[in-house]
């Protein structure tokens, strides 16, 4: 008999006859991302000591609400750790540092790795584009199948292939619906624009999940993997994103309400930390502590105030681990940026702009970083330069990046920064260069984006006209025959919310390769 215990956020505990496997357990009392993110609802009432005796721990990617060093460092020495194999070494190296002497095993994509001698296994399913180092896990335990999507935005074809590998039946499919990213909440938008963009992203995320689940047909579909809450004074004002009507993030309960309305034939449910699902019978045992929690807006202020008071010493400790920088920050920053500029010329061509970094606090400054095919230059900001992006953050966080204690993406996801872009167009390659920051990962993206076969095309209808378009999105390969919405002369790819003008093929909200759409007579 296999059971699933929900650990909060994206964490699952799979109990089979012969093993206990944890998937993406986030249990650290210090939260994650520089003390900014905290589990919502809190999960510190769980039996952590029992969980740390797991036989296996599977971690999907290096985001710190999934890869929790606090957990990894406390595991039993016999616990084996499973991670997907990605093109770059960053995640593997970070995991090995945290794991110490524990065995770390990299899973090849779609490899069926045995978990016992009774036929149980796990496989990793990475996103198609290597720009995104995210992966789902398909776990078959005692003959019952769980497709644990984590943060990975699978295509319909990938999800259907997973179901086929599991024997044509998925007892459980867990899908992220919160979309907790730094856009738009860290951007300097006027209130009306912030509300509009937030709602667009929220609905786009739910539509993508609706279509993926409809194509897959699991026995039970579950929204999970967020959202977090924010307890430190610097980021606590961002808790507006949790508002159930107007917030940018969508909690599991609100997600279920929307998804049941739009896909009523599908069985949906939501879970809180400690809830247990029997995969044989479908019966659910609710955790009595978590049952007292409510996502309702009226419940939240008091809950967060108590939670913040409890966590205050731990947050202070997390922030203190990255002290204010000493002299020489400007020179080290410039050297770091020039190093990034030498990693991959293709990325520099795709960025091709100036980014202004406004670094506050001791030894900070305002620096213009120009990305060009011939390399990167760093200068003091000039009033004669109009940057495309402006990134404002504290020197203590940048110092942590330069020292290798945190990654650029850790800083971005911490929300301890603000951003502005003019024009308001997303540049995936700028973010990709900063977050990967190593040549093998960047080379894999270049090879993927320049080597795709775009010969397969489909026809879509919009406003009485027909358009010939490639079947797969030029950004990250989403199958547009099932993963797109067409309206008002535009195609909206639901995987990453890229929007293309059907008449010209141009991407209107991000820098992307042209869709190469062709109006038909």
mmCIF file of N, CA and C in Angstrom, residues 7-12 22-26 57-61 65-67 135 137 148 150-151:
data_model
loop_
_atom_site.group_PDB
_atom_site.id
_atom_site.type_symbol
_atom_site.label_atom_id
_atom_site.label_comp_id
_atom_site.label_asym_id
_atom_site.label_seq_id
_atom_site.Cartn_x
_atom_site.Cartn_y
_atom_site.Cartn_z
ATOM 1 N N UNK A 7 3.989 17.583 2.420
ATOM 2 C CA UNK A 7 4.893 18.213 3.373
ATOM 3 C C UNK A 7 4.805 19.731 3.355
ATOM 4 N N UNK A 8 3.939 20.275 2.527
ATOM 5 C CA UNK A 8 3.866 21.713 2.360
ATOM 6 C C UNK A 8 4.681 22.156 1.167
ATOM 7 N N UNK A 9 4.244 23.239 0.528
ATOM 8 C CA UNK A 9 4.870 23.772 -0.672
ATOM 9 C C UNK A 9 4.925 22.663 -1.729
ATOM 10 N N UNK A 10 6.119 22.266 -2.193
ATOM 11 C CA UNK A 10 6.212 21.211 -3.207
ATOM 12 C C UNK A 10 6.657 19.884 -2.628
ATOM 13 N N UNK A 11 6.686 19.761 -1.314
ATOM 14 C CA UNK A 11 7.226 18.560 -0.689
ATOM 15 C C UNK A 11 6.242 17.414 -0.611
ATOM 16 N N UNK A 12 6.716 16.219 -0.966
ATOM 17 C CA UNK A 12 5.935 14.995 -0.854
ATOM 18 C C UNK A 12 6.776 13.925 -0.162
ATOM 19 N N UNK A 22 11.397 11.064 -0.189
ATOM 20 C CA UNK A 22 10.974 12.460 -0.090
ATOM 21 C C UNK A 22 11.259 13.146 -1.418
ATOM 22 N N UNK A 23 10.324 13.933 -1.883
ATOM 23 C CA UNK A 23 10.511 14.714 -3.101
ATOM 24 C C UNK A 23 10.437 16.195 -2.753
ATOM 25 N N UNK A 24 11.493 16.917 -3.030
ATOM 26 C CA UNK A 24 11.568 18.370 -2.839
ATOM 27 C C UNK A 24 11.094 18.829 -1.459
ATOM 28 N N UNK A 25 11.601 18.211 -0.394
ATOM 29 C CA UNK A 25 11.173 18.652 0.941
ATOM 30 C C UNK A 25 11.798 19.986 1.318
ATOM 31 N N UNK A 26 10.981 20.962 1.661
ATOM 32 C CA UNK A 26 11.436 22.271 2.139
ATOM 33 C C UNK A 26 10.926 22.429 3.562
ATOM 34 N N UNK A 57 15.902 10.693 -1.313
ATOM 35 C CA UNK A 57 15.421 12.068 -1.433
ATOM 36 C C UNK A 57 15.646 12.501 -2.877
ATOM 37 N N UNK A 58 14.570 12.895 -3.553
ATOM 38 C CA UNK A 58 14.647 13.362 -4.940
ATOM 39 C C UNK A 58 14.433 14.873 -4.948
ATOM 40 N N UNK A 59 15.347 15.601 -5.564
ATOM 41 C CA UNK A 59 15.273 17.063 -5.613
ATOM 42 C C UNK A 59 15.299 17.490 -7.074
ATOM 43 N N UNK A 60 14.287 18.241 -7.486
ATOM 44 C CA UNK A 60 14.068 18.499 -8.907
ATOM 45 C C UNK A 60 14.995 19.561 -9.490
ATOM 46 N N UNK A 61 15.343 20.603 -8.719
ATOM 47 C CA UNK A 61 16.181 21.668 -9.240
ATOM 48 C C UNK A 61 16.699 22.497 -8.081
ATOM 49 N N UNK A 65 13.476 26.694 -2.485
ATOM 50 C CA UNK A 65 12.222 26.182 -1.921
ATOM 51 C C UNK A 65 11.987 24.744 -2.363
ATOM 52 N N UNK A 66 12.928 24.169 -3.102
ATOM 53 C CA UNK A 66 12.897 22.757 -3.506
ATOM 54 C C UNK A 66 14.164 22.046 -3.034
ATOM 55 N N UNK A 67 15.301 22.663 -3.277
ATOM 56 C CA UNK A 67 16.590 22.164 -2.785
ATOM 57 C C UNK A 67 16.878 22.869 -1.461
ATOM 58 N N UNK A 135 12.548 20.183 -13.626
ATOM 59 C CA UNK A 135 12.165 18.838 -14.054
ATOM 60 C C UNK A 135 11.028 18.319 -13.189
ATOM 61 N N UNK A 137 9.121 14.767 -11.702
ATOM 62 C CA UNK A 137 9.427 13.383 -11.355
ATOM 63 C C UNK A 137 8.193 12.524 -11.591
ATOM 64 N N UNK A 148 4.789 14.167 -10.437
ATOM 65 C CA UNK A 148 5.076 15.301 -9.556
ATOM 66 C C UNK A 148 5.757 16.375 -10.405
ATOM 67 N N UNK A 150 6.398 19.554 -9.969
ATOM 68 C CA UNK A 150 7.219 20.585 -9.359
ATOM 69 C C UNK A 150 6.982 21.918 -10.070
ATOM 70 N N UNK A 151 8.064 22.627 -10.433
ATOM 71 C CA UNK A 151 7.923 23.898 -11.149
ATOM 72 C C UNK A 151 8.028 23.712 -12.658
#
